Structures are given as structure tokens and as C-alpha cells.
Amino acid sequence: MSRLIVVSNRVAPTQPGRPAAGGLAIGVLDALQETGGVWFGWSGEITGEAASQTRSPVIERQGNVTYATVGLSRRDYDQYYRGFSNATLWPTFHYRNDLSRYDRQEYAGYLRVNAMLAKQLKTLLEPDDIIWVHDYHLLPFARCLRELGVKNPIGFFLHIPFPVPEVLRTVPPHEELVRAMCSYDVVGFQTEADCQSFVDYVERGSCHGSVDEAGVLYAWGQFLKVAAYPIGIYPDAIARVAQQFTARKPVRSLREGMHGRKLIMSVDRLDYSKGLVERFQAFERLLLGAPDWHGRVSLVQIAPPTRSDVQTYQRIRQNLEGEAGRINGRFAQLDWTPIQYLNRKYERNLLMALFRQAHVGYVTPLRDGMNLVAKEYVAAQNPEDPGVLVLSQFAGAAEQMPGALVVNPFDLSQMAEALERALSMPLAERQARYTDMMARLRENNLSVWRDTFLGDLRRVARASAVARNVVRRVDATAYGRQGSALGSRY
Ligand code: ADQ
């Protein structure tokens, strides 16, 4: 069996007792630990300029996973990570063009670091390796590897949304980026809608690309498979730890501190895409419209800071603290604080047990690729007395979780109504919704995500060798007939 090489911006080795940060790390690590393989990417360290040019990857083995990491110089970090990745692509891909900026030098840095990482990875590659690249930091990574002569199968999975063409076009090098993405053998998205946005861009763009029913896309002389591969979790493992950790002290403290009140819980990285301010305001609207809930319900928001050196992230933190203070000032009583805002990370197992205490999982991002918290919240519930998920229609998870109360996070009144409905929902309805969602979570668990993607990558890689030979012989304009014939091979 060929070796799996996972590539992502940040490599996050497991450290017992330390929480892994972010959905990508959790999804990738769980997937990699089962199959074994190599995880390559940035170590998280900033090194001197000279060292980052000459250094080769640092190798560390833990169990069946080999971690291969490289440092970035300050300039690389500022241009590639803080700049083009997180100040241009992240906001735009989350439909926040208003927060996005474009700087040519940052883009040049983004391309330079992709090329540098590709060069470093090449030194580790064996001919049979299969390469799986993750997320928006690495859109042009396959093109960089191909330019170095790498022939291995390379797949790409985008963890965040892919915007509709009109929004994507606000990023000046949009065409160069999409063209580079077409160097992958498989490009995967979280949802059908994201995949469709990519196809729309390619079909309407200057390259006049086309896609067939099998999801085989032809553009700029390349064939690739495009599809939605919604990321999952291991729901039964989460259910087990949520139950096991229920007796732990922080969980007991939370339960006892509620004094029989209902608990609404939200857990997110502190990010403007997560809709935290709107969420607080909708909770305020619930308290305004339903005074009988005063003193009987609290909202606990857990939100550890991320990317705290990016300016917009400092602003969101101030905003949120301001809103929590204002709402608490308005409604709090001597023995009741409506919003508890905890600016910290929790160990993962403990977090699952905290979810189990909550009557409502309140997950309302303005945009989100998938949102694993929504899935984890449901999996952590007690089947005898499950809580209710209130979920934004703009989280990828909404495509897969019809048992949630799905809301528009821009409609504060609708969110307040959904909270009230969730808090008062009869047991039979809660159980029916929970059972439906658990069945779906089991059916589309994390192994299914990984195995479907890698299965397609292996198939496409075999077929693309054939396709490349054919393409050499046919004129690209004849694709209509030829493309369908190739499609059937995938
Ligand atoms: P994220 O934006 O990080 O991930 P999400 O999917 O919700 O968002 O994953 C967050 C993960 O971090 C969850 O597993 C959660 O349990 C954990 N977490 C959050 N807050 C925590 C805390 N305070 N302490 C400990 N753990 C915490 C990106 C995309 C998402 C996509 C994932 C996976 O933005 O849309 O779902 O990748 O593909």
C-alpha cells in the first residue's frame, strides 16, 4: 500500500493533555493516525531568513505518524500566512470582502512559500507516495510540485467555503489561483454548493472549462475530479468520552453552578466568521422578549483566541467582550449572569463532556466550511435526554443535519425564536431529531470522508496517466466527446 503524505500549513503533533487547535488539525490527525503516514508542513516556528532557505525538514516520529516540519522566516510568515492567506483569502472565502485586502508583495510571498515548501517536500517523496494537501494556504502547491517534476497523485481538500465566482473575482489573482488548483488530480470541497461555485467559475471563465456527470473537469489542458466530501467525526467515540468525562471536576462545577438553570452552549475559535456578536445579540433578544426566562437560562460561550496578531482578530475580541459586558450589565441579577464568556481552550475530551451538559448547542456562524462543533455537540448528547442543536444555514453542516433548528444568523429575531423553541422542546421531539442526526453522523463519519477522498484520488491517478496520453493526441476543443469517454474511467 502506498504511503500517505498529508500536507497542511500547520503541523500539529499530538501532545497528551494539550488541546489540538482547530477543525483541520483534529480531522487530519484522526484520519492519519488510523492509516499511518507522514504529516508535512510548517512547525509554527519563526526562524532567521537564512535558516529558512537552507534548512531541511525536521523529522519526528510518534506512533505510526511521522511529522516533517519546516520553519518560516518572519517575512514568509507576514506575507504568506498573516497576509495573503489570512487577510485576503480567509475573509473573501467567508464572504467578508469588506475585511479583505490585497497586497502584491504578500501574494508574491504566498507563491514563494508554496514553492519553498514544495521543494522541501520533494526531498522526502518516494515514487509510490500519495499526497493529500489541505486548505487555502496551499492552493498552488500541486502546481509547484509539478514544476519540480513530481508525478505522484496529488489531491486537495478545502476546509473552508469556496465563494461564488463574483466574490472570488474580487481577489485580483483569482484566475491564476483557480488555474493552479487545476494541477491537482482531485479537488474536494465540504459541500455541493462550494463545489458548484468552483465549477461555475471554471465553466464561465476565460478557459471555457467543462465538467461531466462524473465530476471530471477539464480546464486549461488538465483533467481533474471535483466533488464534495463533507468532513465527519467519530460520533460513537465522542459519545463514549462525553459520558466518561462527565464526572470530571470542571464539568461538575459547570453543572452545579447552573443551579438547575438551562444551559445554552457555544464553542468556537474566536473568529469573525463565527457570528459571535450576532449570537449574543439574539440571546439578548430572547431575554428581552421572554422575561420568564430571566434567571432560568445562561449562555456559556467558549472562544479561545486565534491569529491574535492579525488586527481584525483583536477587534473582534474587543467587540465581543464589550457586548457580553453590556448584555450582562443590562440583565444580570445578584445570583445570575446571563452570558459567561470564557476566552480559553479546553482539553478535547472535557469539551465533549461540557457539550453533554448543554440543553442547547448554539452554532451560528455567518459562514463556515463545515463546523465540527455542530456535529460534536450532537454526538456528545445523552440519548435519553438529548439537547437541541440550533444551527446556521450558512454552516456546511446544515446540508447534512436537517434535525437541527436551522436559522439565518443575520435574522436575530428568528434566532431568538429558535432558542426559545429549543429550550421548550418536548423530549419525544428532541429524541427523534437526535436519532436522525446520529444516524447521519455514523453514516458519514471521518473514515468515510478520508476513504472516499483517497479512493477517488487513487482511481483518478490511475486514470489520469491514461488521460494524459490521450490529451497529448487530441485537440482540447474536441473534449465534449473525448471528455465523457474519459469520465467513465474515473
Ligand atoms: P475551524 O474553523 O477551526 O475549522 P470547526 O469545524 O468548528 O472550525 O472546528 C473547531 C474544532 O476545534 C472543533 O473540533 C472543536 O471541538 C475544537 N475547539 C473549538 N474551540 C475549542 C476550545 N475552546 N477548546 C478546545 N477545542 C476547541 C476549519 C473550518 C471548518 C471545518 C473544519 C474541518 O473553518 O468549517 O469544519 O476546518 O474541516
Coordinates of C-alpha atoms and ligand atoms in Angstrom, one line a residue:
M1 CA 0.0 0.0 0.0
S2 CA 1.3 3.4 -0.9
R3 CA 2.4 5.9 1.8
L4 CA 0.0 8.7 2.7
I5 CA 1.7 12.2 2.8
V6 CA -0.6 14.8 4.3
V7 CA 0.4 18.4 3.7
S8 CA -1.1 21.3 5.6
N9 CA 0.0 24.8 6.6
R10 CA 0.5 23.9 10.3
V11 CA 1.5 20.5 11.6
A12 CA 0.1 19.9 15.0
P13 CA 1.6 16.8 16.7
T14 CA -0.4 15.2 19.5
Q15 CA 0.6 16.2 22.9
P16 CA -1.2 14.4 25.7
G17 CA -3.3 16.8 27.7
R18 CA -3.0 19.6 25.2
P19 CA -6.0 20.5 23.0
A20 CA -5.4 20.4 19.3
A21 CA -6.4 23.8 17.8
G22 CA -9.0 23.9 15.0
G23 CA -11.0 21.6 13.0
L24 CA -8.4 20.8 10.3
A25 CA -5.9 19.6 12.9
I26 CA -8.5 17.4 14.6
G27 CA -9.8 15.9 11.3
V28 CA -6.4 15.3 9.7
L29 CA -4.8 13.8 12.8
D30 CA -7.6 11.4 13.5
A31 CA -7.6 10.3 9.8
L32 CA -3.8 10.0 9.7
Q33 CA -3.4 8.0 13.0
E34 CA -5.6 5.3 11.6
T35 CA -3.7 4.7 8.3
G36 CA -0.2 5.9 9.4
G37 CA 1.9 8.2 7.2
V38 CA 3.7 11.5 7.0
W39 CA 2.4 14.9 8.0
F40 CA 4.4 17.7 6.4
G41 CA 4.1 21.5 6.9
W42 CA 5.1 24.5 9.0
S43 CA 6.3 23.8 12.5
G44 CA 4.8 27.0 13.9
E45 CA 8.3 28.4 14.5
I46 CA 9.7 31.6 13.1
T47 CA 13.4 31.2 12.1
G48 CA 16.0 33.5 10.7
E49 CA 15.8 34.4 7.0
A50 CA 19.0 32.4 6.1
A51 CA 17.9 29.3 8.1
S52 CA 14.6 29.1 6.4
Q53 CA 16.3 29.0 3.0
T54 CA 18.8 26.2 3.8
R55 CA 17.1 24.1 6.5
S56 CA 15.7 20.7 5.6
P57 CA 12.6 19.3 7.3
V58 CA 12.9 18.2 10.9
I59 CA 11.6 14.7 11.3
E60 CA 9.9 13.4 14.4
R61 CA 8.1 10.1 14.7
Q62 CA 5.2 9.4 17.1
G63 CA 3.4 6.1 16.8
N64 CA 2.7 5.4 13.2
V65 CA 2.8 9.1 12.2
T66 CA 6.0 10.8 11.0
Y67 CA 5.9 14.6 11.4
A68 CA 8.1 16.5 9.0
T69 CA 8.2 20.2 9.7
V70 CA 10.0 23.3 8.5
G71 CA 10.3 26.8 9.9
L72 CA 9.2 30.1 8.3
S73 CA 11.1 33.3 8.3
R74 CA 9.4 36.4 9.7
R75 CA 8.9 37.7 6.1
D76 CA 7.4 34.4 5.0
Y77 CA 5.1 34.4 8.0
D78 CA 4.0 38.0 7.4
Q79 CA 3.4 37.7 3.7
Y80 CA 2.2 34.1 3.2
Y81 CA 0.4 33.4 6.5
R82 CA -0.7 36.6 8.1
G83 CA -1.0 38.4 4.7
F84 CA -2.4 36.7 1.7
S85 CA -3.8 33.6 3.5
N86 CA -5.5 35.2 6.4
A87 CA -6.0 38.8 5.4
T88 CA -7.0 38.1 1.7
L89 CA -8.2 34.5 1.2
W90 CA -9.8 33.8 4.6
P91 CA -12.1 36.8 4.6
T92 CA -13.0 36.6 0.9
F93 CA -13.8 32.9 1.0
H94 CA -16.0 33.6 4.0
Y95 CA -17.8 36.3 2.0
R96 CA -16.2 39.2 4.0
N97 CA -14.8 41.2 1.2
D98 CA -15.2 44.2 3.4
L99 CA -12.4 42.8 5.7
S100 CA -10.2 41.6 2.8
R101 CA -7.2 43.4 1.5
Y102 CA -4.8 42.7 -1.4
D103 CA -1.1 43.3 -1.5
R104 CA 1.0 42.2 -4.4
Q105 CA 4.0 41.6 -2.2
E106 CA 2.0 39.4 0.1
Y107 CA 0.8 37.4 -2.8
A108 CA 4.4 37.0 -4.1
G109 CA 5.3 35.8 -0.6
Y110 CA 2.4 33.3 -0.7
L111 CA 3.7 31.9 -4.0
R112 CA 7.3 31.9 -2.8
V113 CA 6.4 29.9 0.4
N114 CA 4.3 27.4 -1.6
A115 CA 7.3 26.9 -3.9
M116 CA 9.7 26.6 -0.9
L117 CA 7.5 24.0 0.9
A118 CA 7.1 22.0 -2.3
K119 CA 10.9 21.9 -2.7
Q120 CA 11.3 20.7 0.8
L121 CA 8.6 18.1 0.5
K122 CA 10.2 16.7 -2.7
T123 CA 13.3 15.6 -0.7
L124 CA 11.1 13.3 1.3
L125 CA 9.0 11.8 -1.5
E126 CA 9.0 8.2 -2.8
P127 CA 7.6 7.2 -6.2
D128 CA 4.5 5.4 -4.7
D129 CA 3.5 8.1 -2.3
I130 CA 0.1 9.6 -2.5
I131 CA -0.1 13.3 -1.5
W132 CA -3.1 14.9 0.2
V133 CA -2.9 18.7 0.6
H134 CA -5.2 20.7 2.8
D135 CA -6.7 24.1 2.8
Y136 CA -6.4 27.6 1.4
H137 CA -2.8 28.3 2.3
L138 CA -1.8 25.8 -0.3
L139 CA -3.9 26.4 -3.4
P140 CA -0.9 26.5 -5.8
F141 CA 1.0 23.7 -4.0
A142 CA 0.4 21.0 -6.7
R143 CA 1.5 23.3 -9.4
C144 CA 4.8 23.9 -7.6
L145 CA 5.3 20.2 -7.2
R146 CA 4.5 19.5 -10.8
E147 CA 7.0 22.2 -11.8
L148 CA 9.6 20.3 -9.9
G149 CA 8.8 17.1 -11.9
V150 CA 6.8 15.4 -9.2
K151 CA 4.5 12.8 -10.8
N152 CA 2.7 11.4 -7.7
P153 CA -1.1 11.6 -7.3
I154 CA -1.9 14.9 -5.5
G155 CA -5.3 15.7 -4.0
F156 CA -6.6 18.9 -2.4
F157 CA -9.3 19.4 0.2
L158 CA -10.6 22.8 1.0
H159 CA -11.8 23.0 4.6
I160 CA -13.4 26.5 4.2
P161 CA -16.2 27.6 1.9
F162 CA -15.4 28.3 -1.8
P163 CA -17.1 31.5 -2.8
V164 CA -19.3 32.1 -5.8
P165 CA -17.4 33.5 -8.9
E166 CA -18.5 37.1 -8.4
V167 CA -17.0 37.1 -4.9
L168 CA -13.9 35.2 -5.9
R169 CA -13.1 37.7 -8.6
T170 CA -12.5 40.3 -6.0
V171 CA -9.2 38.6 -5.3
P172 CA -7.0 40.0 -8.1
P173 CA -5.1 36.8 -9.0
H174 CA -8.3 34.7 -9.0
E175 CA -7.7 33.1 -12.3
E176 CA -4.1 32.2 -11.6
L177 CA -5.2 30.6 -8.3
V178 CA -8.0 28.5 -9.9
R179 CA -5.8 27.5 -12.7
A180 CA -3.2 26.4 -10.2
M181 CA -5.9 24.4 -8.4
C182 CA -6.5 22.5 -11.6
S183 CA -3.0 21.0 -11.3
Y184 CA -4.4 18.7 -8.6
D185 CA -5.8 15.3 -9.5
V186 CA -8.8 15.7 -7.2
V187 CA -10.2 18.9 -5.6
G188 CA -12.6 18.3 -2.8
F189 CA -15.0 20.7 -1.1
Q190 CA -17.1 20.5 2.1
T191 CA -20.5 20.9 0.3
E192 CA -22.2 20.5 -3.0
A193 CA -22.7 24.3 -3.1
D194 CA -19.0 25.0 -2.7
C195 CA -18.2 22.5 -5.4
Q196 CA -20.7 24.1 -7.7
S197 CA -19.2 27.6 -7.1
F198 CA -15.8 26.2 -8.3
V199 CA -17.4 24.5 -11.4
D200 CA -19.3 27.8 -12.2
Y201 CA -16.1 29.7 -12.1
V202 CA -14.3 27.3 -14.4
E203 CA -17.2 26.9 -16.8
R204 CA -17.8 30.7 -17.1
G205 CA -14.2 31.7 -17.1
S206 CA -11.8 32.5 -19.9
C207 CA -10.6 28.9 -20.2
H208 CA -14.2 27.7 -21.1
G209 CA -13.7 24.6 -18.9
S210 CA -16.4 21.9 -18.6
V211 CA -17.4 19.2 -16.3
D212 CA -19.2 15.9 -16.9
E213 CA -21.7 14.0 -14.8
A214 CA -18.9 12.0 -13.1
G215 CA -17.4 15.3 -11.8
V216 CA -14.5 15.1 -14.2
L217 CA -13.5 18.7 -15.0
Y218 CA -11.4 19.7 -17.9
A219 CA -9.8 23.2 -17.8
W220 CA -6.5 24.7 -19.0
G221 CA -5.5 21.4 -20.5
Q222 CA -5.9 19.5 -17.2
F223 CA -8.3 16.8 -16.2
L224 CA -9.3 16.6 -12.5
K225 CA -12.1 15.2 -10.4
V226 CA -14.1 17.7 -8.4
A227 CA -16.6 16.7 -5.7
A228 CA -18.0 17.4 -2.2
Y229 CA -16.5 15.3 0.6
P230 CA -18.2 16.5 3.8
I231 CA -15.8 16.0 6.7
G232 CA -17.2 13.9 9.6
I233 CA -16.4 12.9 13.1
Y234 CA -16.4 9.6 15.1
P235 CA -19.7 10.0 16.8
D236 CA -19.6 6.9 18.9
A237 CA -16.1 7.7 20.3
I238 CA -17.3 11.2 21.2
A239 CA -20.4 9.8 22.9
R240 CA -18.2 7.5 25.0
V241 CA -15.8 10.2 26.1
A242 CA -18.6 12.7 26.8
Q243 CA -20.1 10.2 29.2
Q244 CA -16.8 9.1 30.7
F245 CA -15.7 12.7 31.4
T246 CA -19.0 13.8 32.9
A247 CA -17.7 13.2 36.5
R248 CA -14.6 15.5 36.0
K249 CA -14.3 18.5 38.2
P250 CA -14.8 21.3 35.6
V251 CA -17.9 19.5 34.3
R252 CA -19.3 19.1 37.8
S253 CA -18.6 22.7 38.5
L254 CA -20.4 23.8 35.4
R255 CA -23.4 21.7 36.3
E256 CA -23.6 22.7 39.9
G257 CA -23.0 26.4 39.0
M258 CA -26.1 26.3 36.8
H259 CA -28.4 25.7 39.9
G260 CA -30.9 23.9 37.7
R261 CA -31.0 26.6 35.0
K262 CA -31.0 25.7 31.3
L263 CA -27.7 26.0 29.6
I264 CA -27.0 27.2 26.0
M265 CA -23.5 26.5 24.9
S266 CA -21.3 27.8 22.1
V267 CA -17.7 26.8 21.3
D268 CA -15.7 28.4 18.5
R269 CA -12.3 29.7 17.7
L270 CA -12.6 33.5 18.2
D271 CA -13.2 34.4 14.6
Y272 CA -15.4 37.0 12.8
S273 CA -16.8 34.3 10.5
K274 CA -18.4 32.5 13.6
G275 CA -21.1 35.2 14.1
L276 CA -20.4 35.6 17.8
V277 CA -21.6 39.2 18.2
E278 CA -24.9 38.4 16.4
R279 CA -25.3 35.3 18.5
F280 CA -25.0 37.4 21.8
Q281 CA -27.5 39.9 20.4
A282 CA -30.0 37.2 19.5
F283 CA -29.7 35.8 23.0
E284 CA -30.3 39.4 24.3
R285 CA -33.4 39.5 22.1
L286 CA -34.6 36.2 23.7
L287 CA -34.3 37.8 27.2
L288 CA -36.0 41.0 26.0
G289 CA -39.0 39.1 24.5
A290 CA -39.3 36.4 27.1
P291 CA -38.8 37.8 30.7
D292 CA -39.9 34.5 32.2
W293 CA -36.5 33.1 31.1
H294 CA -34.7 35.6 33.2
G295 CA -32.7 33.8 35.8
R296 CA -33.6 30.4 34.2
V297 CA -31.1 30.2 31.3
S298 CA -27.5 31.1 30.7
L299 CA -25.3 31.2 27.6
V300 CA -21.8 29.9 28.0
Q301 CA -19.5 30.9 25.2
I302 CA -16.1 29.3 25.0
A303 CA -13.9 31.0 22.4
P304 CA -10.1 30.8 22.6
P305 CA -8.3 33.5 20.6
T306 CA -6.6 32.6 17.3
R307 CA -4.4 34.6 15.0
S308 CA -4.3 37.2 17.7
D309 CA -1.6 39.2 15.8
V310 CA -4.0 39.8 12.9
Q311 CA -5.6 43.2 13.5
T312 CA -9.2 42.2 12.7
Y313 CA -9.0 39.4 15.3
Q314 CA -8.0 41.9 18.0
R315 CA -11.1 44.0 17.1
I316 CA -13.5 41.1 17.3
R317 CA -12.2 40.2 20.8
Q318 CA -12.8 43.8 22.0
N319 CA -16.2 43.8 20.4
L320 CA -17.3 40.6 21.9
E321 CA -16.1 41.5 25.4
G322 CA -18.0 44.8 25.0
E323 CA -21.2 43.0 24.0
A324 CA -21.1 40.4 26.8
G325 CA -20.5 43.2 29.3
R326 CA -23.3 45.3 28.0
I327 CA -25.8 42.5 28.0
N328 CA -24.8 41.2 31.4
G329 CA -25.0 44.8 32.7
R330 CA -28.5 45.1 31.4
F331 CA -30.0 41.8 32.7
A332 CA -27.7 40.3 35.4
Q333 CA -29.1 39.6 38.9
L334 CA -27.1 39.0 42.0
D335 CA -27.2 35.3 41.5
W336 CA -27.4 35.1 37.7
T337 CA -25.0 36.1 35.0
P338 CA -26.8 35.7 31.6
I339 CA -23.6 35.3 29.5
Q340 CA -20.4 33.6 30.6
Y341 CA -17.6 34.2 28.1
L342 CA -14.6 32.0 28.5
N343 CA -11.6 33.0 26.5
R344 CA -9.7 29.7 26.7
K345 CA -9.1 26.3 25.2
Y346 CA -10.2 23.0 26.8
E347 CA -8.9 19.6 26.6
R348 CA -10.9 17.9 23.9
N349 CA -12.5 15.1 25.9
L350 CA -13.5 17.5 28.6
L351 CA -15.1 19.8 26.0
M352 CA -17.2 16.8 24.8
A353 CA -18.4 16.3 28.3
L354 CA -19.3 20.0 28.6
F355 CA -21.3 19.7 25.4
R356 CA -23.3 16.9 27.1
Q357 CA -24.4 19.3 29.9
A358 CA -25.9 21.8 27.5
H359 CA -29.6 21.9 26.7
V360 CA -28.9 23.8 23.5
G361 CA -25.9 23.7 21.2
Y362 CA -25.9 27.2 19.7
V363 CA -23.8 27.1 16.5
T364 CA -24.5 30.1 14.3
P365 CA -21.5 31.1 12.0
L366 CA -22.1 33.7 9.3
R367 CA -20.2 31.3 7.0
D368 CA -18.4 28.1 7.8
G369 CA -16.9 25.3 5.6
M370 CA -18.5 22.6 7.7
N371 CA -18.4 23.3 11.5
L372 CA -17.3 20.3 13.5
V373 CA -18.7 21.7 16.8
A374 CA -22.2 21.2 15.5
K375 CA -21.5 17.5 14.9
E376 CA -19.6 17.0 18.1
Y377 CA -22.4 18.7 20.1
V378 CA -25.0 16.2 18.8
A379 CA -22.7 13.2 19.2
A380 CA -22.0 14.1 22.9
Q381 CA -25.6 14.1 23.9
N382 CA -27.3 11.7 26.3
P383 CA -29.6 9.7 24.1
E384 CA -32.1 9.5 27.0
D385 CA -32.3 13.3 27.3
P386 CA -30.6 14.9 24.3
G387 CA -30.2 18.7 23.8
V388 CA -31.2 20.6 20.7
L389 CA -28.9 22.0 18.0
V390 CA -29.6 25.5 16.7
L391 CA -27.6 25.7 13.5
S392 CA -26.8 28.4 11.0
Q393 CA -27.9 27.7 7.4
F394 CA -24.5 29.0 6.3
A395 CA -22.5 26.3 8.0
G396 CA -21.7 23.4 5.7
A397 CA -23.1 21.1 8.4
A398 CA -26.6 22.4 7.7
E399 CA -26.6 20.4 4.4
Q400 CA -26.3 17.3 6.4
M401 CA -28.2 17.9 9.7
P402 CA -31.8 18.5 9.0
G403 CA -32.6 17.5 12.5
A404 CA -31.3 20.8 13.7
L405 CA -33.3 24.0 14.1
V406 CA -31.8 25.8 11.1
V407 CA -31.6 29.6 11.3
N408 CA -30.4 32.5 9.4
P409 CA -27.7 34.1 11.6
F410 CA -28.5 37.6 10.1
D411 CA -32.1 37.3 11.5
L412 CA -31.8 38.0 15.2
S413 CA -35.5 37.5 15.9
Q414 CA -35.5 34.2 14.1
M415 CA -32.5 33.0 16.2
A416 CA -34.2 34.2 19.4
E417 CA -37.4 32.2 18.5
A418 CA -35.3 29.1 17.7
L419 CA -33.6 29.4 21.1
E420 CA -37.0 29.6 22.8
R421 CA -38.3 26.7 20.9
A422 CA -35.2 24.6 21.6
L423 CA -35.4 25.4 25.4
S424 CA -39.0 24.3 25.5
M425 CA -38.9 21.3 23.1
P426 CA -40.6 18.1 24.3
L427 CA -38.5 15.1 25.0
A428 CA -40.0 13.0 22.2
E429 CA -39.2 15.6 19.5
R430 CA -35.7 16.0 20.9
Q431 CA -35.1 12.3 20.8
A432 CA -36.4 12.0 17.2
R433 CA -34.2 14.8 16.0
Y434 CA -31.1 13.4 17.8
T435 CA -31.7 9.8 16.5
D436 CA -31.9 11.1 12.9
M437 CA -28.8 13.2 13.2
M438 CA -26.8 10.5 14.9
A439 CA -27.6 8.0 12.2
R440 CA -26.4 10.5 9.6
L441 CA -23.2 11.2 11.6
R442 CA -22.4 7.5 11.7
E443 CA -23.1 7.0 8.0
N444 CA -20.7 9.9 7.1
N445 CA -18.1 9.5 9.7
L446 CA -14.5 10.7 9.5
S447 CA -13.3 7.4 7.9
V448 CA -15.9 7.7 5.2
W449 CA -14.6 11.2 4.4
R450 CA -10.9 10.1 4.3
D451 CA -11.6 6.8 2.4
T452 CA -13.9 8.3 -0.2
F453 CA -11.4 11.1 -0.9
L454 CA -8.4 8.9 -1.1
G455 CA -10.3 6.2 -3.0
D456 CA -11.1 8.8 -5.6
L457 CA -7.5 10.1 -5.7
R458 CA -6.1 6.6 -6.3
R459 CA -8.7 6.0 -9.1
V460 CA -8.1 9.3 -10.7
A461 CA -4.4 9.0 -10.5
R462 CA -4.5 5.7 -12.4
A463 CA -6.9 7.1 -15.0
S464 CA -5.1 10.3 -15.4
A465 CA -2.0 8.6 -16.7
V466 CA -4.2 7.3 -19.5
A467 CA -5.9 10.6 -19.9
R468 CA -2.6 12.5 -20.2
N469 CA -1.7 10.2 -23.1
V470 CA -5.0 10.8 -24.8
V471 CA -4.8 14.5 -24.3
R472 CA -1.5 14.7 -26.0
R473 CA -3.2 13.3 -29.0
V474 CA -6.5 15.2 -29.1
D475 CA -7.2 18.8 -29.6
A476 CA -8.6 20.3 -26.4
T477 CA -11.6 21.6 -28.3
A478 CA -12.7 18.0 -29.0
Y479 CA -13.2 17.5 -25.3
G480 CA -17.0 17.2 -25.5
R481 CA -16.8 13.7 -27.0
Q482 CA -13.5 12.7 -25.5
G483 CA -14.1 14.0 -22.0
S484 CA -17.2 11.9 -21.5
A485 CA -15.3 8.8 -22.6
L486 CA -12.6 9.6 -20.1
G487 CA -15.1 10.4 -17.4
S488 CA -16.4 6.8 -17.4
R489 CA -12.9 5.6 -16.5
Y490 CA -12.8 7.6 -13.2
Ligands
ADQ1 P1 -12.5 25.6 12.3 O1 -12.8 27.0 11.8 O2 -11.4 25.5 13.4 O3 -12.1 24.6 11.2 P2 -14.7 23.8 13.4 O4 -15.0 22.9 12.3 O5 -15.8 24.2 14.3 O6 -13.9 25.1 13.0 O7 -13.6 23.1 14.3 C1 -13.2 23.6 15.5 C2 -12.6 22.4 16.3 O8 -11.8 22.9 17.4 C3 -13.7 21.5 16.9 O9 -13.3 20.2 16.8 C4 -13.8 22.0 18.4 O10 -14.2 21.0 19.3 C5 -12.4 22.5 18.6 N1 -12.4 23.6 19.6 C6 -13.1 24.8 19.3 N2 -13.0 25.6 20.4 C7 -12.2 24.9 21.3 C8 -11.8 25.1 22.7 N3 -12.1 26.2 23.3 N4 -11.1 24.2 23.3 C9 -10.8 23.1 22.7 N5 -11.2 22.7 21.4 C10 -11.9 23.6 20.8 C11 -12.0 24.6 9.8 C12 -13.1 25.2 9.0 C13 -14.4 24.5 9.4 C14 -14.3 22.9 9.2 C15 -13.0 22.4 9.8 C16 -12.8 21.0 9.5 O11 -13.2 26.6 9.3 O12 -15.5 24.9 8.6 O13 -15.4 22.3 9.7 O14 -11.9 23.2 9.4 O15 -12.8 20.8 8.1

